[in-house]
Short mmCIF file of C-alpha atoms in Angstrom, two decimals:
data_model
loop_
_atom_site.label_atom_id
_atom_site.label_comp_id
_atom_site.label_asym_id
_atom_site.label_seq_id
_atom_site.Cartn_x
_atom_site.Cartn_y
_atom_site.Cartn_z
CA MET A 1 57.07 337.12 -25.55
CA LEU A 2 56.72 333.47 -24.31
CA GLU A 3 54.05 334.44 -21.89
CA LEU A 4 52.13 336.22 -24.63
CA TYR A 5 52.35 333.18 -26.84
CA LYS A 6 50.74 331.19 -23.99
CA GLN A 7 47.83 333.51 -23.49
CA VAL A 8 47.13 333.70 -27.13
CA PHE A 9 47.18 329.62 -27.21
CA GLU A 10 44.75 329.55 -23.97
CA SER A 11 42.37 332.36 -25.26
CA SER A 12 41.68 330.94 -28.58
CA TYR A 13 37.98 330.22 -29.05
CA ASP A 14 38.87 327.32 -31.35
CA GLY A 15 40.87 324.55 -29.97
CA VAL A 16 44.32 324.30 -30.60
CA ALA A 17 46.70 321.17 -30.07
CA ILE A 18 50.22 320.38 -31.09
CA ARG A 19 51.89 316.90 -31.97
CA ASP A 20 55.50 316.28 -32.95
CA ALA A 21 56.39 314.39 -35.85
CA ASP A 22 56.43 311.07 -34.13
CA GLY A 23 52.56 311.50 -33.18
CA TYR A 24 53.31 312.41 -29.46
CA GLY A 25 50.96 315.24 -28.00
CA ILE A 26 53.08 318.50 -26.96
CA ALA A 27 50.18 320.83 -25.92
CA ILE A 28 46.56 321.36 -25.98
CA ASN A 29 44.56 324.42 -24.93
CA LYS A 30 41.43 324.50 -23.04
CA ALA A 31 38.96 325.13 -25.84
CA ALA A 32 40.18 321.97 -27.51
CA CYS A 33 39.88 319.79 -24.21
CA ARG A 34 36.34 321.16 -23.96
CA ILE A 35 35.30 320.25 -27.64
CA THR A 36 36.93 316.88 -27.84
CA SER A 37 36.54 315.81 -24.15
CA TYR A 38 40.08 314.90 -24.45
CA PRO A 39 41.74 315.79 -21.14
CA GLU A 40 45.35 317.53 -21.15
CA SER A 41 46.76 314.88 -19.09
CA GLU A 42 45.93 312.09 -21.62
CA PHE A 43 46.80 314.18 -24.97
CA VAL A 44 50.36 315.44 -23.60
CA GLY A 45 52.93 312.70 -24.09
CA GLY A 46 50.02 310.45 -25.67
CA ASN A 47 50.68 308.90 -29.06
CA ILE A 48 48.14 309.27 -32.09
CA LYS A 49 48.56 305.75 -32.87
CA ASP A 50 47.62 304.56 -29.40
CA ALA A 51 44.32 306.73 -29.76
CA LEU A 52 43.69 305.10 -32.98
CA LYS A 53 43.99 301.74 -31.52
CA LYS A 54 41.69 302.63 -28.76
CA GLY A 55 39.08 303.90 -30.89
CA ILE A 56 39.29 307.53 -29.33
CA ILE A 57 39.30 308.89 -32.78
CA ASN A 58 38.37 307.47 -36.05
CA ASP A 59 41.14 308.87 -38.21
CA SER A 60 44.16 310.88 -37.95
CA ILE A 61 44.88 314.48 -39.39
CA THR A 62 48.43 314.41 -37.84
CA LEU A 63 49.46 311.29 -39.86
CA ALA A 64 48.06 312.75 -43.14
CA VAL A 65 50.00 315.95 -42.51
CA ILE A 66 53.06 314.31 -41.87
CA LYS A 67 52.69 311.97 -44.96
CA HIS A 68 51.72 314.71 -47.41
CA LYS A 69 53.54 317.60 -45.82
CA LYS A 70 50.77 320.08 -46.54
CA PRO A 71 47.45 321.22 -44.66
CA VAL A 72 45.02 318.69 -44.35
CA THR A 73 41.19 319.39 -43.53
CA LYS A 74 38.96 316.68 -42.32
CA VAL A 75 35.78 315.80 -40.19
CA MET A 76 36.33 313.48 -37.34
CA HIS A 77 34.36 311.86 -34.59
CA ILE A 78 36.07 312.07 -31.38
CA ARG A 79 34.40 310.71 -28.20
CA GLY A 80 30.83 311.50 -29.40
CA SER A 81 31.45 314.75 -31.11
CA ASP A 82 31.96 315.89 -34.65
CA VAL A 83 34.87 318.05 -35.06
CA LEU A 84 36.21 319.80 -38.10
CA ILE A 85 40.08 319.60 -37.85
CA THR A 86 42.66 321.42 -39.97
CA GLY A 87 46.13 320.25 -39.31
CA SER A 88 49.12 322.44 -40.63
CA PRO A 89 52.72 321.17 -40.75
CA ILE A 90 55.70 323.06 -39.10
CA LYS A 91 58.76 322.38 -41.27
CA ASN A 92 62.47 322.68 -40.52
CA GLU A 93 65.03 324.27 -43.07
CA LYS A 94 65.29 320.83 -44.93
CA GLY A 95 61.62 320.76 -45.47
CA GLN A 96 61.01 318.00 -43.03
CA VAL A 97 57.81 318.14 -40.87
CA THR A 98 58.74 318.52 -37.08
CA HIS A 99 55.18 319.41 -35.82
CA VAL A 100 51.76 319.55 -36.51
CA VAL A 101 49.39 322.31 -35.46
CA LEU A 102 45.64 321.28 -35.17
CA ILE A 103 42.86 323.76 -35.24
CA ILE A 104 39.61 322.05 -33.92
CA ARG A 105 36.06 323.29 -34.17
CA ASP A 106 32.83 321.95 -32.93
CA ILE A 107 30.62 321.28 -35.83
CA ALA A 108 27.65 321.34 -33.50
CA GLU A 109 28.55 324.78 -32.41
CA LEU A 110 29.29 326.18 -35.84
CA ASN A 111 26.01 325.36 -37.74
CA LYS A 112 24.72 321.78 -37.32
CA LEU A 113 25.66 321.05 -40.78
CA LYS A 114 26.26 317.49 -41.88
CA ILE A 115 29.61 316.21 -43.00
CA ASP A 116 28.49 316.07 -46.89
CA GLN A 117 27.55 319.59 -46.83
CA ILE A 118 30.30 321.40 -45.26
CA LEU A 119 32.17 322.53 -48.27
CA SER A 120 29.28 323.53 -50.50
CA LEU A 121 27.74 325.47 -47.78
CA ALA A 122 31.16 327.20 -46.49
CA LEU A 123 29.67 330.67 -46.75
CA LYS A 124 26.85 329.67 -44.78
CA MET A 125 28.76 328.09 -42.19
CA LYS A 126 30.82 331.25 -41.68
CA HIS A 127 27.60 333.07 -40.86
CA HIS A 128 26.63 330.52 -38.41
CA HIS A 129 29.85 330.54 -36.72
CA LYS A 130 29.63 334.39 -35.91
CA ASP A 131 26.11 333.67 -34.36
CA ASN A 132 27.36 330.58 -32.28
CA MET A 133 30.38 333.07 -31.11
CA LYS A 134 27.65 335.05 -29.58
CA ILE A 135 25.94 332.03 -27.90
CA HIS A 136 29.22 330.66 -26.50
CA GLU A 137 29.90 333.95 -25.05
CA GLU A 138 26.69 334.32 -23.25
CA ILE A 139 27.20 330.42 -21.74
CA PRO A 140 30.00 330.22 -19.41
CA VAL A 141 31.72 326.66 -19.28
CA TYR A 142 31.89 324.60 -16.15
CA PRO A 143 33.52 320.90 -16.10
CA ASP A 144 30.14 319.21 -15.09
CA ILE A 145 27.92 320.96 -17.73
CA ILE A 146 27.44 319.07 -21.05
CA ALA A 147 25.64 321.12 -23.50
CA LYS A 148 25.77 319.92 -27.07
CA SER A 149 22.22 319.85 -27.82
CA PRO A 150 20.34 323.18 -29.07
CA GLU A 151 17.63 322.61 -26.34
CA PHE A 152 20.19 322.40 -23.63
CA ARG A 153 22.30 325.30 -24.68
CA LYS A 154 19.25 327.62 -24.90
CA ILE A 155 18.30 326.77 -21.23
CA LEU A 156 21.84 327.52 -20.32
CA ALA A 157 21.67 330.74 -22.06
CA ILE A 158 18.44 331.70 -20.28
CA CYS A 159 19.92 330.74 -17.09
CA ALA A 160 22.97 332.99 -17.59
CA LYS A 161 20.70 335.62 -17.98
CA ILE A 162 18.35 335.12 -15.09
CA ALA A 163 21.24 334.38 -12.65
CA GLN A 164 22.03 338.12 -12.64
CA VAL A 165 18.60 338.99 -10.85
CA ASP A 166 17.18 337.63 -7.89
CA THR A 167 13.84 336.69 -9.07
CA THR A 168 12.33 333.28 -8.08
CA ILE A 169 13.15 330.10 -10.28
CA LEU A 170 10.99 326.78 -10.95
CA ILE A 171 12.79 324.02 -12.37
CA HIS A 172 10.88 321.22 -13.75
CA GLY A 173 12.05 317.93 -15.04
CA GLU A 174 12.01 314.16 -14.77
CA SER A 175 14.22 312.53 -11.99
CA GLY A 176 17.72 312.59 -12.88
CA THR A 177 17.75 315.17 -15.70
CA GLY A 178 20.12 317.44 -13.88
CA LYS A 179 17.89 319.97 -11.96
CA GLU A 180 20.72 320.23 -9.26
CA VAL A 181 23.40 320.81 -11.69
CA LEU A 182 21.38 323.68 -13.25
CA LEU A 183 21.05 325.23 -9.86
CA ASN A 184 24.62 325.15 -9.11
CA PHE A 185 25.16 326.72 -12.71
CA ILE A 186 22.59 329.55 -11.78
CA HIS A 187 24.17 330.23 -8.19
CA ARG A 188 27.80 330.34 -9.39
CA LEU A 189 26.72 333.07 -11.96
CA SER A 190 24.69 335.11 -9.56
CA LYS A 191 25.69 337.95 -7.37
CA ARG A 192 25.29 335.63 -4.47
CA ALA A 193 28.00 333.09 -5.78
CA ASN A 194 30.28 333.76 -2.60
CA GLU A 195 27.23 333.29 -0.22
CA PRO A 196 25.60 330.25 1.02
CA LEU A 197 23.76 327.61 -1.14
CA ILE A 198 21.43 325.60 1.12
CA LYS A 199 19.61 322.57 -0.66
CA VAL A 200 16.68 321.11 0.94
CA ASN A 201 14.90 318.15 -0.23
CA CYS A 202 11.27 318.55 0.82
CA ALA A 203 10.28 314.84 0.31
CA ALA A 204 13.21 313.30 2.23
CA ILE A 205 12.51 315.27 5.63
CA PRO A 206 9.32 313.88 7.33
CA PRO A 207 6.52 316.27 7.57
CA ASN A 208 6.65 316.96 11.21
CA LEU A 209 10.31 317.83 11.08
CA LEU A 210 10.13 320.06 7.76
CA GLU A 211 9.06 323.11 9.63
CA SER A 212 11.62 323.03 12.20
CA GLU A 213 14.50 322.51 9.75
CA LEU A 214 13.24 325.47 7.38
CA PHE A 215 12.36 327.83 9.85
CA GLY A 216 14.35 326.85 13.21
CA TYR A 217 13.09 326.90 16.65
CA GLU A 218 13.36 328.74 19.97
CA LYS A 219 14.70 327.07 23.12
CA GLY A 220 11.96 324.88 24.76
CA ALA A 221 9.59 325.08 21.91
CA PHE A 222 9.02 321.35 22.07
CA THR A 223 10.45 318.17 23.89
CA GLY A 224 13.65 317.28 22.71
CA ALA A 225 14.60 320.66 21.33
CA ASP A 226 17.97 321.97 21.80
CA SER A 227 18.04 324.00 24.72
CA ARG A 228 19.70 326.94 22.93
CA GLY A 229 17.29 326.79 20.07
CA LYS A 230 18.36 326.37 16.38
CA PRO A 231 18.22 328.63 13.29
CA GLY A 232 16.47 327.29 10.49
CA LEU A 233 17.82 326.70 6.88
CA PHE A 234 16.43 330.12 5.71
CA GLU A 235 18.29 331.69 8.34
CA GLN A 236 21.59 329.75 7.33
CA ALA A 237 20.93 330.70 3.60
CA ASN A 238 20.68 334.44 4.62
CA GLY A 239 22.59 336.49 1.82
CA GLY A 240 22.42 333.37 -0.35
CA THR A 241 20.20 330.93 -2.29
CA ILE A 242 17.99 328.21 -0.84
CA PHE A 243 17.08 325.30 -3.04
CA LEU A 244 13.82 323.54 -2.39
CA ASP A 245 13.95 320.28 -4.32
CA GLU A 246 10.65 318.19 -4.64
CA ILE A 247 8.65 321.39 -3.73
CA GLY A 248 5.46 319.45 -4.78
CA ASP A 249 5.76 317.36 -1.64
CA MET A 250 5.49 320.06 0.83
CA PRO A 251 2.66 319.73 3.37
CA LEU A 252 -0.16 322.58 2.73
CA ASP A 253 0.38 324.05 6.09
CA LEU A 254 4.02 324.84 5.54
CA GLN A 255 3.00 326.12 2.12
CA VAL A 256 1.36 329.23 3.77
CA LYS A 257 4.59 329.85 5.73
CA LEU A 258 6.67 329.49 2.53
CA LEU A 259 4.35 332.10 0.96
CA ARG A 260 5.07 334.56 3.38
CA VAL A 261 8.76 334.11 3.23
CA LEU A 262 8.28 334.98 -0.79
CA GLN A 263 6.01 337.92 -0.11
CA GLU A 264 7.48 339.39 2.99
CA PHE A 265 11.16 337.85 3.27
CA GLU A 266 10.40 337.27 6.98
CA ILE A 267 10.07 334.09 9.05
CA THR A 268 9.41 333.29 12.64
CA ARG A 269 10.94 330.29 14.52
CA ILE A 270 8.87 327.67 16.03
CA GLY A 271 7.94 328.98 19.58
CA GLY A 272 9.16 332.32 18.82
CA ARG A 273 7.35 335.76 18.53
CA LYS A 274 9.43 337.99 16.72
CA SER A 275 9.78 338.04 12.69
CA ILE A 276 13.45 337.57 11.28
CA ARG A 277 14.23 339.24 8.49
CA VAL A 278 15.99 337.01 5.74
CA ASN A 279 17.71 337.97 2.43
CA VAL A 280 17.25 334.76 0.28
CA ARG A 281 16.87 333.87 -3.44
CA VAL A 282 14.49 330.96 -3.69
CA VAL A 283 14.79 328.32 -6.54
CA SER A 284 12.74 325.31 -6.18
CA ALA A 285 12.33 322.05 -8.33
CA THR A 286 9.86 319.37 -9.09
CA ASN A 287 9.29 316.31 -11.20
CA LYS A 288 5.52 316.71 -10.47
CA ASN A 289 2.92 318.87 -12.52
CA LEU A 290 2.41 321.39 -9.83
CA GLU A 291 -0.69 322.98 -12.33
CA GLN A 292 -2.48 319.59 -11.91
CA LEU A 293 -1.62 319.38 -7.87
CA VAL A 294 -3.51 323.12 -7.66
CA ASN A 295 -6.45 321.78 -9.67
CA GLU A 296 -6.59 318.64 -7.15
CA GLY A 297 -6.37 321.11 -3.95
CA ARG A 298 -2.71 319.66 -3.10
CA PHE A 299 -0.84 322.82 -3.69
CA ARG A 300 -1.67 326.33 -3.10
CA GLN A 301 -2.31 328.31 -6.30
CA ASP A 302 -0.85 331.72 -4.68
CA LEU A 303 2.21 329.77 -3.93
CA PHE A 304 2.55 328.04 -7.44
CA TYR A 305 2.28 331.79 -8.94
CA ARG A 306 5.04 333.07 -6.64
CA LEU A 307 7.28 330.12 -7.49
CA ASN A 308 6.55 330.09 -11.28
CA ILE A 309 7.89 333.71 -12.05
CA ILE A 310 10.61 332.13 -14.31
CA PRO A 311 9.82 328.45 -15.16
CA ILE A 312 12.63 326.32 -16.61
CA THR A 313 11.78 322.91 -18.18
CA ILE A 314 14.63 320.63 -18.63
CA PRO A 315 13.88 317.99 -21.42
CA PRO A 316 14.68 314.37 -20.74
CA LEU A 317 17.72 312.96 -21.84
CA ARG A 318 15.97 310.89 -24.90
CA GLU A 319 15.17 314.14 -26.14
CA ARG A 320 18.94 315.52 -26.16
CA VAL A 321 20.34 312.90 -28.25
CA GLU A 322 23.32 315.18 -29.11
CA ASP A 323 24.07 315.19 -25.25
CA ILE A 324 24.29 311.36 -24.93
CA ALA A 325 27.72 310.52 -26.42
CA PRO A 326 29.45 313.43 -24.76
CA LEU A 327 27.81 312.67 -21.44
CA ALA A 328 29.02 309.03 -21.79
CA TYR A 329 32.63 309.82 -22.33
CA HIS A 330 32.59 312.41 -19.66
CA PHE A 331 31.34 309.75 -17.22
CA LEU A 332 33.70 307.26 -18.47
CA GLN A 333 36.53 309.64 -18.06
CA LYS A 334 35.32 310.59 -14.64
CA THR A 335 34.70 306.75 -13.59
CA ASN A 336 38.33 305.51 -14.99
CA LYS A 337 39.97 308.48 -12.97
CA LYS A 338 38.23 307.57 -9.90
CA TYR A 339 39.43 304.30 -9.91
CA GLY A 340 42.51 304.28 -11.87
CA LEU A 341 41.25 302.34 -14.71
CA THR A 342 41.56 302.58 -18.52
CA LYS A 343 38.11 301.26 -19.58
CA ARG A 344 36.87 302.23 -22.99
CA PHE A 345 33.70 301.93 -25.14
CA GLY A 346 33.39 299.41 -28.07
CA ASP A 347 32.57 300.20 -31.61
CA ASP A 348 28.75 299.78 -30.99
CA THR A 349 28.17 301.03 -27.61
CA ILE A 350 27.86 304.74 -28.09
CA GLN A 351 25.23 304.02 -30.83
CA LEU A 352 23.27 301.70 -28.23
CA PHE A 353 23.29 304.52 -25.92
CA GLU A 354 21.69 306.75 -28.27
CA ASP A 355 19.07 304.36 -29.34
CA TYR A 356 18.19 303.75 -25.56
CA LYS A 357 15.32 305.92 -23.95
CA TRP A 358 17.04 306.39 -20.55
CA PRO A 359 14.12 306.38 -18.21
CA GLY A 360 16.23 307.47 -15.51
CA ASN A 361 17.87 310.04 -17.62
CA ILE A 362 21.60 311.12 -16.69
CA ARG A 363 21.55 309.68 -13.27
CA GLU A 364 20.72 306.32 -14.69
CA MET A 365 23.76 306.78 -17.10
CA GLU A 366 26.18 307.75 -14.57
CA ASN A 367 25.24 304.88 -12.46
CA LEU A 368 25.43 302.40 -15.33
CA ILE A 369 28.80 303.31 -16.66
CA GLU A 370 30.18 303.19 -12.96
CA ARG A 371 28.76 299.84 -12.64
CA LEU A 372 30.29 298.62 -15.93
CA VAL A 373 33.79 300.19 -15.22
CA VAL A 374 34.16 298.50 -12.16
CA THR A 375 32.42 295.02 -12.97
CA ILE A 376 33.42 294.09 -16.35
CA ASP A 377 36.97 292.18 -16.63
CA HIS A 378 37.85 293.34 -20.06
CA ASP A 379 38.85 296.76 -21.23
CA ASP A 380 36.12 297.41 -23.92
CA ILE A 381 32.66 297.86 -23.00
CA GLN A 382 30.44 296.00 -25.60
CA TRP A 383 26.99 295.83 -26.58
CA SER A 384 26.84 292.24 -24.57
CA ASP A 385 27.77 294.21 -21.49
CA LEU A 386 24.60 296.48 -21.26
CA PRO A 387 21.72 295.02 -19.59
CA PHE A 388 18.95 296.77 -21.15
CA LEU A 389 19.81 295.20 -24.65
CA HIS A 390 18.04 291.96 -23.36
CA SER A 391 14.73 294.08 -23.20
CA PRO A 392 12.23 294.20 -26.04
CA GLU A 393 13.55 297.63 -26.61
CA ASN A 394 16.92 295.99 -28.01
CA PRO A 395 17.99 298.41 -30.82
CA HIS A 396 19.78 295.44 -32.61
CA GLN A 397 16.35 293.84 -32.92
CA ARG A 398 15.12 296.50 -35.34
CA THR A 399 14.85 295.69 -38.95
CA LEU A 400 17.00 297.44 -41.56
CA LYS A 401 14.03 299.06 -42.99
CA LYS A 402 13.02 300.47 -39.75
CA THR A 403 16.40 301.91 -38.96
CA LEU A 404 16.86 303.39 -42.57
CA GLN A 405 13.23 305.02 -41.99
CA ASP A 406 14.24 306.44 -38.60
CA LEU A 407 17.60 307.67 -40.12
CA GLU A 408 15.75 309.46 -43.06
CA LYS A 409 13.25 310.91 -40.69
CA LYS A 410 16.15 312.13 -38.50
CA ILE A 411 17.72 314.12 -41.21
CA ILE A 412 14.81 315.21 -43.14
CA LEU A 413 13.32 317.07 -39.62
CA GLU A 414 16.96 318.45 -38.78
CA LYS A 415 17.39 320.05 -42.35
CA LEU A 416 13.58 321.35 -42.25
CA ARG A 417 14.54 323.05 -38.76
CA GLU A 418 17.46 324.41 -40.32
CA PHE A 419 16.29 325.73 -43.70
CA LYS A 420 12.61 326.46 -42.48
CA THR A 421 11.00 326.21 -46.10
CA THR A 422 10.21 322.60 -47.97
CA ARG A 423 11.53 324.37 -51.15
CA LYS A 424 15.12 324.89 -49.81
CA THR A 425 15.07 321.70 -47.75
CA ALA A 426 14.27 319.63 -50.78
CA GLU A 427 17.00 321.66 -52.77
CA VAL A 428 19.57 320.86 -50.02
CA LEU A 429 18.66 317.13 -49.98
CA GLY A 430 18.41 316.83 -53.69
CA ILE A 431 14.97 315.86 -54.05
CA SER A 432 11.79 317.40 -55.53
CA GLN A 433 9.60 319.73 -53.25
CA SER A 434 6.69 317.25 -53.98
CA SER A 435 8.52 314.30 -52.87
CA LEU A 436 9.68 315.85 -49.54
CA VAL A 437 5.88 316.81 -48.96
CA LYS A 438 5.05 313.41 -49.44
CA LYS A 439 7.67 311.97 -47.11
CA LEU A 440 6.71 314.51 -44.48
CA GLN A 441 3.24 313.22 -44.60
CA ARG A 442 4.10 309.50 -44.39
CA LEU A 443 6.46 310.38 -41.50
CA LYS A 444 3.68 312.05 -39.31
#
């Protein structure tokens, strides 16, 4: 029976966690770790009062339940995510609270409702919860995948589907947006998951060496060649997946040979005469506009069409604001663990992260956080530690009026996307339809 209870605990879609009457963590399931970015090792044995002091949480359901001896439901902000938590007391025969059971739900996954509308729109939230259950089932969870934003979750849902077929994929995105992370996600879900995954950066290999690296060579093919010959990366990837990163930098003469691979699944080694069959899936990526390169004569149009069967565009981090805080806490936790440190973010840090444009995207954030963790002498990472705050884009230099305008615009556009019509949106926001229309015209 105990084993059954453990299985039920871990299979719950909602997060479940248990604390004792002194506020110490007893158990937490995988769903709760995923939703809150709270590692099990930190929760179990950790005290709720310490979490409050460190700023990991902004309130305590556990203490409220112990105080009032009845269930308590609140919306809380934990490591960048808004979560809906219901705490229920477990009492002994004397009516004393011995433990608190916490049921945790990710509001972003439920329905994107704001805190002040959760109760009034409870029925609608229930409907959205069912829809999001379906989305969650379609998107497997992996430790390095952070997907709170609707845009990136849609991309993952598409990738989960196309992973099952062997069609060619072209991933487009700015540098540092996570193209290789998406590749790994697709490969792990594919039928080729247990076969090789070979990664090639076409821009990092000199053009005169790229052909021999990709297609291999026979013995004596050129001066300095291995006397035994060498299989190319396409042969090494046989049965699996080959990833051609920075495909826009591939020389035109090699593009012809790649086209043959995609058409006939055959390669010929340098210095060789016989064709060698290869069974590979080709995934390519670029941060360049390949259509523009085609128009300029720098990329073959027929190859572009072959590569672009399934195009996937990853939005830059500045367009995935919901992902910024969870990513920041993920990298902070990862870096702390790497160096055995306990650094944490100060009160304003995450807001500043969300205001920053991140031209280097996720890679820039990861590198910045690691640099801060290992270089600052104090435990709290404050706004004064962030180098980009000294630029003209310093979010603290914005006026109150501009800040309020930005907040109003964000809320209006979110509600308009959710409720579709200006009439319903105005009703939810508590203003007239004509006022909403005027605001929208002003915001354009």
